[in-house]
Amino acid sequence: MSRTERLLDILQILRRHRRPVRGAVLAEETGISLRTLYRDIATLQSMGAEIDGEPGLGYVLKPGFLLPPLMFSPEEIEALALGLKWAGTRTDGPLGQAARDAMAKLGAVLPDELRRRFDDDALVVVPCGPQPVREDLPLIRKALSGECKLLLNYSDQKGAKTQRVVWPVTVGFFDSVQVLAAWCELRDDYRHFRIDRIQEAQLLTEKTPRRRSQMMKEWRQTLLTETDSGGQ
């Protein structure tokens, strides 16, 4: 067991008890000596874990915020790194920068063992072709979070241009394209719009008549019967 995993185990044991846990019990459950246990408790306290107690009296973990890096297993760290790498290269400018900033913040506070796993290039995101500029994605994300309507000037796969007022539901990220799923007032139904075919997008102040959570359920139901990826 690595030291990071051992620290995680100590925290988990303390979480299971509301009363102080004797050091001997903690040492036995984690398979370490009392001397090592005392050092580990001191390390956790220095990292921000609110552990009260002292040798001979027992230890209790106060509820509240603990340093997030200590909450992750090595596999979880790998998953986070891979996801942030993907978001850093496959999303719009502001969201991509946020992913890179998150990587920098997380990498700065990780213990050495997890930082090496976090920085490891064993898992990489491989580009599958040129990535288009996604100038409208920040606006679309704002419409999604605010549950506002969007006005789109849209060109379909045949080049036909239409103007649509839509109620955004979700954005799907594929290898080379992004697709907006939305209720289309023109078609009076759910439709899919490729982000790269949106000529212009305008955020409207009018709220969508239905909550996005409700529309998400309705949209998922339509996927069981039909798929319309062309945004017709």
mmCIF file of C-alpha atoms in Angstrom:
data_model
loop_
_atom_site.group_PDB
_atom_site.id
_atom_site.type_symbol
_atom_site.label_atom_id
_atom_site.label_comp_id
_atom_site.label_asym_id
_atom_site.label_seq_id
_atom_site.Cartn_x
_atom_site.Cartn_y
_atom_site.Cartn_z
ATOM 1 C CA MET A 1 0.000 0.000 0.000
ATOM 2 C CA SER A 2 1.380 3.419 -0.959
ATOM 3 C CA ARG A 3 1.592 6.210 1.611
ATOM 4 C CA THR A 4 -1.146 8.174 -0.164
ATOM 5 C CA GLU A 5 -3.482 5.186 -0.035
ATOM 6 C CA ARG A 6 -2.652 4.727 3.642
ATOM 7 C CA LEU A 7 -3.552 8.353 4.392
ATOM 8 C CA LEU A 8 -6.835 7.875 2.595
ATOM 9 C CA ASP A 9 -7.541 4.773 4.669
ATOM 10 C CA ILE A 10 -6.902 6.637 7.912
ATOM 11 C CA LEU A 11 -9.363 9.338 6.885
ATOM 12 C CA GLN A 12 -11.968 6.757 5.944
ATOM 13 C CA ILE A 13 -11.618 4.974 9.295
ATOM 14 C CA LEU A 14 -11.964 8.257 11.189
ATOM 15 C CA ARG A 15 -15.083 9.157 9.175
ATOM 16 C CA ARG A 16 -16.765 5.962 10.356
ATOM 17 C CA HIS A 17 -16.440 6.967 14.011
ATOM 18 C CA ARG A 18 -18.011 9.897 15.833
ATOM 19 C CA ARG A 19 -16.009 9.267 18.978
ATOM 20 C CA PRO A 20 -12.211 9.361 19.285
ATOM 21 C CA VAL A 21 -10.408 6.337 17.882
ATOM 22 C CA ARG A 22 -7.316 5.110 19.717
ATOM 23 C CA GLY A 23 -4.071 5.181 17.816
ATOM 24 C CA ALA A 24 -3.577 1.451 18.403
ATOM 25 C CA VAL A 25 -6.872 0.728 16.636
ATOM 26 C CA LEU A 26 -5.954 2.939 13.672
ATOM 27 C CA ALA A 27 -2.504 1.360 13.433
ATOM 28 C CA GLU A 28 -3.930 -2.159 13.518
ATOM 29 C CA GLU A 29 -6.568 -1.452 10.858
ATOM 30 C CA THR A 30 -4.029 0.113 8.502
ATOM 31 C CA GLY A 31 -1.299 -2.420 9.225
ATOM 32 C CA ILE A 32 1.345 0.055 10.393
ATOM 33 C CA SER A 33 3.255 0.770 13.591
ATOM 34 C CA LEU A 34 2.104 3.350 16.131
ATOM 35 C CA ARG A 35 5.132 5.468 15.336
ATOM 36 C CA THR A 36 4.189 5.537 11.634
ATOM 37 C CA LEU A 37 0.568 6.241 12.541
ATOM 38 C CA TYR A 38 1.573 9.303 14.572
ATOM 39 C CA ARG A 39 3.613 10.620 11.641
ATOM 40 C CA ASP A 40 0.688 10.057 9.263
ATOM 41 C CA ILE A 41 -1.721 11.891 11.566
ATOM 42 C CA ALA A 42 0.684 14.830 11.721
ATOM 43 C CA THR A 43 0.947 14.812 7.912
ATOM 44 C CA LEU A 44 -2.832 14.867 7.516
ATOM 45 C CA GLN A 45 -3.137 17.720 10.005
ATOM 46 C CA SER A 46 -0.502 19.740 8.133
ATOM 47 C CA MET A 47 -2.471 19.230 4.913
ATOM 48 C CA GLY A 48 -5.617 20.723 6.402
ATOM 49 C CA ALA A 49 -7.499 17.752 7.845
ATOM 50 C CA GLU A 50 -9.103 18.793 11.146
ATOM 51 C CA ILE A 51 -8.083 15.883 13.339
ATOM 52 C CA ASP A 52 -8.291 16.469 17.073
ATOM 53 C CA GLY A 53 -6.557 14.310 19.660
ATOM 54 C CA GLU A 54 -3.136 13.138 20.695
ATOM 55 C CA PRO A 55 -1.241 9.921 21.433
ATOM 56 C CA GLY A 56 -2.874 7.950 24.239
ATOM 57 C CA LEU A 57 -6.227 9.738 24.007
ATOM 58 C CA GLY A 58 -7.384 8.899 20.495
ATOM 59 C CA TYR A 59 -8.275 10.907 17.402
ATOM 60 C CA VAL A 60 -11.502 12.300 15.956
ATOM 61 C CA LEU A 61 -12.052 13.867 12.535
ATOM 62 C CA LYS A 62 -14.127 17.040 12.516
ATOM 63 C CA PRO A 63 -16.718 17.290 9.717
ATOM 64 C CA GLY A 64 -15.968 19.819 7.033
ATOM 65 C CA PHE A 65 -13.725 20.467 4.082
ATOM 66 C CA LEU A 66 -10.679 18.329 3.474
ATOM 67 C CA LEU A 67 -8.086 18.829 0.795
ATOM 68 C CA PRO A 68 -9.654 17.367 -2.374
ATOM 69 C CA PRO A 69 -6.466 15.677 -3.649
ATOM 70 C CA LEU A 70 -6.497 13.345 -0.649
ATOM 71 C CA MET A 71 -9.951 12.165 -1.648
ATOM 72 C CA PHE A 72 -8.810 10.654 -4.955
ATOM 73 C CA SER A 73 -7.398 7.231 -5.685
ATOM 74 C CA PRO A 74 -4.594 6.873 -8.288
ATOM 75 C CA GLU A 75 -7.140 5.634 -10.845
ATOM 76 C CA GLU A 76 -9.397 8.603 -10.145
ATOM 77 C CA ILE A 77 -6.441 10.918 -10.655
ATOM 78 C CA GLU A 78 -5.761 9.299 -14.036
ATOM 79 C CA ALA A 79 -9.405 9.770 -15.027
ATOM 80 C CA LEU A 80 -9.328 13.427 -13.983
ATOM 81 C CA ALA A 81 -6.105 14.074 -15.886
ATOM 82 C CA LEU A 82 -7.418 12.438 -19.060
ATOM 83 C CA GLY A 83 -10.727 14.304 -18.864
ATOM 84 C CA LEU A 84 -9.058 17.661 -18.271
ATOM 85 C CA LYS A 85 -6.630 17.056 -21.142
ATOM 86 C CA TRP A 86 -9.569 16.314 -23.427
ATOM 87 C CA ALA A 87 -11.478 19.416 -22.300
ATOM 88 C CA GLY A 88 -8.351 21.527 -22.681
ATOM 89 C CA THR A 89 -8.066 20.725 -26.395
ATOM 90 C CA ARG A 90 -11.602 19.847 -27.567
ATOM 91 C CA THR A 91 -13.811 22.612 -26.144
ATOM 92 C CA ASP A 92 -14.115 26.359 -26.644
ATOM 93 C CA GLY A 93 -11.426 28.843 -25.631
ATOM 94 C CA PRO A 94 -12.702 29.849 -22.165
ATOM 95 C CA LEU A 95 -13.674 26.292 -21.181
ATOM 96 C CA GLY A 96 -10.404 24.900 -22.510
ATOM 97 C CA GLN A 97 -8.443 27.484 -20.524
ATOM 98 C CA ALA A 98 -10.486 26.643 -17.426
ATOM 99 C CA ALA A 99 -9.532 22.968 -17.871
ATOM 100 C CA ARG A 100 -5.840 23.853 -18.170
ATOM 101 C CA ASP A 101 -6.074 26.125 -15.109
ATOM 102 C CA ALA A 102 -7.756 23.330 -13.151
ATOM 103 C CA MET A 103 -4.936 20.968 -14.116
ATOM 104 C CA ALA A 104 -2.369 23.469 -12.884
ATOM 105 C CA LYS A 105 -4.186 24.001 -9.569
ATOM 106 C CA LEU A 106 -4.691 20.305 -8.952
ATOM 107 C CA GLY A 107 -1.118 19.450 -9.890
ATOM 108 C CA ALA A 108 0.203 22.099 -7.509
ATOM 109 C CA VAL A 109 -1.405 20.593 -4.393
ATOM 110 C CA LEU A 110 -1.149 16.861 -5.086
ATOM 111 C CA PRO A 111 1.158 14.742 -2.960
ATOM 112 C CA ASP A 112 4.286 13.609 -4.810
ATOM 113 C CA GLU A 113 3.014 10.090 -5.541
ATOM 114 C CA LEU A 114 -0.244 11.318 -7.069
ATOM 115 C CA ARG A 115 1.444 14.188 -8.898
ATOM 116 C CA ARG A 116 3.653 11.736 -10.760
ATOM 117 C CA ARG A 117 0.525 9.784 -11.757
ATOM 118 C CA PHE A 118 -1.225 13.034 -12.710
ATOM 119 C CA ASP A 119 1.663 14.226 -14.910
ATOM 120 C CA ASP A 120 2.268 10.835 -16.506
ATOM 121 C CA ASP A 121 1.729 10.671 -20.296
ATOM 122 C CA ALA A 122 0.670 7.025 -20.262
ATOM 123 C CA LEU A 123 -2.819 8.198 -21.311
ATOM 124 C CA VAL A 124 -3.021 10.933 -23.947
ATOM 125 C CA VAL A 125 -5.707 12.630 -26.028
ATOM 126 C CA VAL A 126 -4.934 12.122 -29.717
ATOM 127 C CA PRO A 127 -6.359 14.689 -32.182
ATOM 128 C CA CYS A 128 -8.494 13.101 -34.924
ATOM 129 C CA GLY A 129 -8.138 15.970 -37.371
ATOM 130 C CA PRO A 130 -8.273 19.772 -37.380
ATOM 131 C CA GLN A 131 -10.337 21.220 -34.571
ATOM 132 C CA PRO A 132 -12.688 24.017 -35.739
ATOM 133 C CA VAL A 133 -12.882 27.339 -33.911
ATOM 134 C CA ARG A 134 -15.838 27.212 -31.540
ATOM 135 C CA GLU A 135 -16.706 30.884 -31.155
ATOM 136 C CA ASP A 136 -20.376 30.246 -30.330
ATOM 137 C CA LEU A 137 -19.872 27.632 -27.610
ATOM 138 C CA PRO A 138 -19.419 30.103 -24.713
ATOM 139 C CA LEU A 139 -22.691 31.791 -25.712
ATOM 140 C CA ILE A 140 -24.458 28.446 -26.024
ATOM 141 C CA ARG A 141 -23.160 27.343 -22.627
ATOM 142 C CA LYS A 142 -24.511 30.596 -21.170
ATOM 143 C CA ALA A 143 -27.919 29.887 -22.701
ATOM 144 C CA LEU A 144 -27.877 26.366 -21.261
ATOM 145 C CA SER A 145 -27.021 27.478 -17.728
ATOM 146 C CA GLY A 146 -29.473 30.397 -17.850
ATOM 147 C CA GLU A 147 -32.230 28.391 -19.576
ATOM 148 C CA CYS A 148 -32.628 31.136 -22.185
ATOM 149 C CA LYS A 149 -33.717 30.956 -25.806
ATOM 150 C CA LEU A 150 -31.233 31.288 -28.662
ATOM 151 C CA LEU A 151 -31.703 32.850 -32.083
ATOM 152 C CA LEU A 152 -29.673 30.946 -34.682
ATOM 153 C CA ASN A 153 -28.792 31.704 -38.267
ATOM 154 C CA TYR A 154 -28.224 28.145 -39.404
ATOM 155 C CA SER A 155 -26.997 26.453 -42.567
ATOM 156 C CA ASP A 156 -27.985 22.787 -42.890
ATOM 157 C CA GLN A 157 -26.007 19.992 -44.566
ATOM 158 C CA LYS A 158 -27.389 20.981 -47.998
ATOM 159 C CA GLY A 159 -26.460 24.632 -47.528
ATOM 160 C CA ALA A 160 -30.025 25.852 -47.001
ATOM 161 C CA LYS A 161 -30.080 28.800 -44.600
ATOM 162 C CA THR A 162 -32.795 29.313 -41.999
ATOM 163 C CA GLN A 163 -33.319 31.371 -38.877
ATOM 164 C CA ARG A 164 -34.349 29.391 -35.814
ATOM 165 C CA VAL A 165 -35.428 30.252 -32.292
ATOM 166 C CA VAL A 166 -34.429 27.280 -30.147
ATOM 167 C CA TRP A 167 -34.599 26.169 -26.537
ATOM 168 C CA PRO A 168 -31.156 24.658 -25.783
ATOM 169 C CA VAL A 169 -31.088 21.252 -24.092
ATOM 170 C CA THR A 170 -27.511 19.936 -24.261
ATOM 171 C CA VAL A 171 -24.313 19.956 -26.333
ATOM 172 C CA GLY A 172 -22.760 16.685 -27.477
ATOM 173 C CA PHE A 173 -18.983 16.620 -28.050
ATOM 174 C CA PHE A 174 -17.860 14.245 -30.789
ATOM 175 C CA ASP A 175 -14.317 13.720 -32.123
ATOM 176 C CA SER A 176 -14.503 16.462 -34.741
ATOM 177 C CA VAL A 177 -17.878 18.185 -34.279
ATOM 178 C CA GLN A 178 -20.149 19.453 -31.546
ATOM 179 C CA VAL A 179 -23.924 19.168 -31.764
ATOM 180 C CA LEU A 180 -26.543 21.278 -30.014
ATOM 181 C CA ALA A 181 -29.753 19.464 -29.129
ATOM 182 C CA ALA A 182 -32.649 21.873 -28.744
ATOM 183 C CA TRP A 183 -36.389 22.363 -29.127
ATOM 184 C CA CYS A 184 -36.907 24.202 -32.426
ATOM 185 C CA GLU A 185 -39.844 26.602 -32.575
ATOM 186 C CA LEU A 186 -39.825 26.469 -36.387
ATOM 187 C CA ARG A 187 -40.172 22.659 -36.505
ATOM 188 C CA ASP A 188 -42.125 22.395 -33.240
ATOM 189 C CA ASP A 189 -39.952 19.455 -32.254
ATOM 190 C CA TYR A 190 -36.509 18.536 -30.984
ATOM 191 C CA ARG A 191 -33.715 19.008 -33.501
ATOM 192 C CA HIS A 192 -29.914 18.728 -33.630
ATOM 193 C CA PHE A 193 -27.678 21.542 -34.873
ATOM 194 C CA ARG A 194 -23.998 21.168 -35.682
ATOM 195 C CA ILE A 195 -22.103 23.987 -34.007
ATOM 196 C CA ASP A 196 -19.877 24.516 -37.052
ATOM 197 C CA ARG A 197 -22.972 25.169 -39.213
ATOM 198 C CA ILE A 198 -24.243 27.964 -36.977
ATOM 199 C CA GLN A 199 -23.514 31.164 -38.882
ATOM 200 C CA GLU A 200 -24.527 33.427 -36.010
ATOM 201 C CA ALA A 201 -26.009 32.940 -32.544
ATOM 202 C CA GLN A 202 -27.774 35.493 -30.367
ATOM 203 C CA LEU A 203 -28.699 35.036 -26.733
ATOM 204 C CA LEU A 204 -32.283 36.117 -26.096
ATOM 205 C CA THR A 205 -33.532 37.442 -22.774
ATOM 206 C CA GLU A 206 -36.676 35.296 -22.971
ATOM 207 C CA LYS A 207 -36.563 32.196 -20.770
ATOM 208 C CA THR A 208 -37.461 28.793 -22.162
ATOM 209 C CA PRO A 209 -41.093 27.834 -21.367
ATOM 210 C CA ARG A 210 -39.978 24.492 -19.937
ATOM 211 C CA ARG A 211 -37.151 23.712 -17.569
ATOM 212 C CA ARG A 212 -34.076 22.206 -19.163
ATOM 213 C CA SER A 213 -34.284 19.132 -16.915
ATOM 214 C CA GLN A 214 -37.773 18.423 -18.260
ATOM 215 C CA MET A 215 -36.664 18.957 -21.863
ATOM 216 C CA MET A 216 -33.703 16.651 -21.326
ATOM 217 C CA LYS A 217 -36.074 13.828 -20.384
ATOM 218 C CA GLU A 218 -38.272 14.533 -23.410
ATOM 219 C CA TRP A 219 -35.289 14.729 -25.752
ATOM 220 C CA ARG A 220 -33.867 11.440 -24.490
ATOM 221 C CA GLN A 221 -37.226 9.839 -25.149
ATOM 222 C CA THR A 222 -37.097 10.967 -28.795
ATOM 223 C CA LEU A 223 -33.737 9.213 -29.186
ATOM 224 C CA LEU A 224 -35.483 5.919 -28.612
ATOM 225 C CA THR A 225 -37.569 6.393 -31.763
ATOM 226 C CA GLU A 226 -35.537 8.559 -34.121
ATOM 227 C CA THR A 227 -32.250 10.364 -34.686
ATOM 228 C CA ASP A 228 -31.953 13.589 -36.595
ATOM 229 C CA SER A 229 -28.275 14.552 -36.617
ATOM 230 C CA GLY A 230 -28.574 16.841 -39.637
ATOM 231 C CA GLY A 231 -30.577 19.541 -37.914
ATOM 232 C CA GLN A 232 -33.276 19.571 -40.571
#
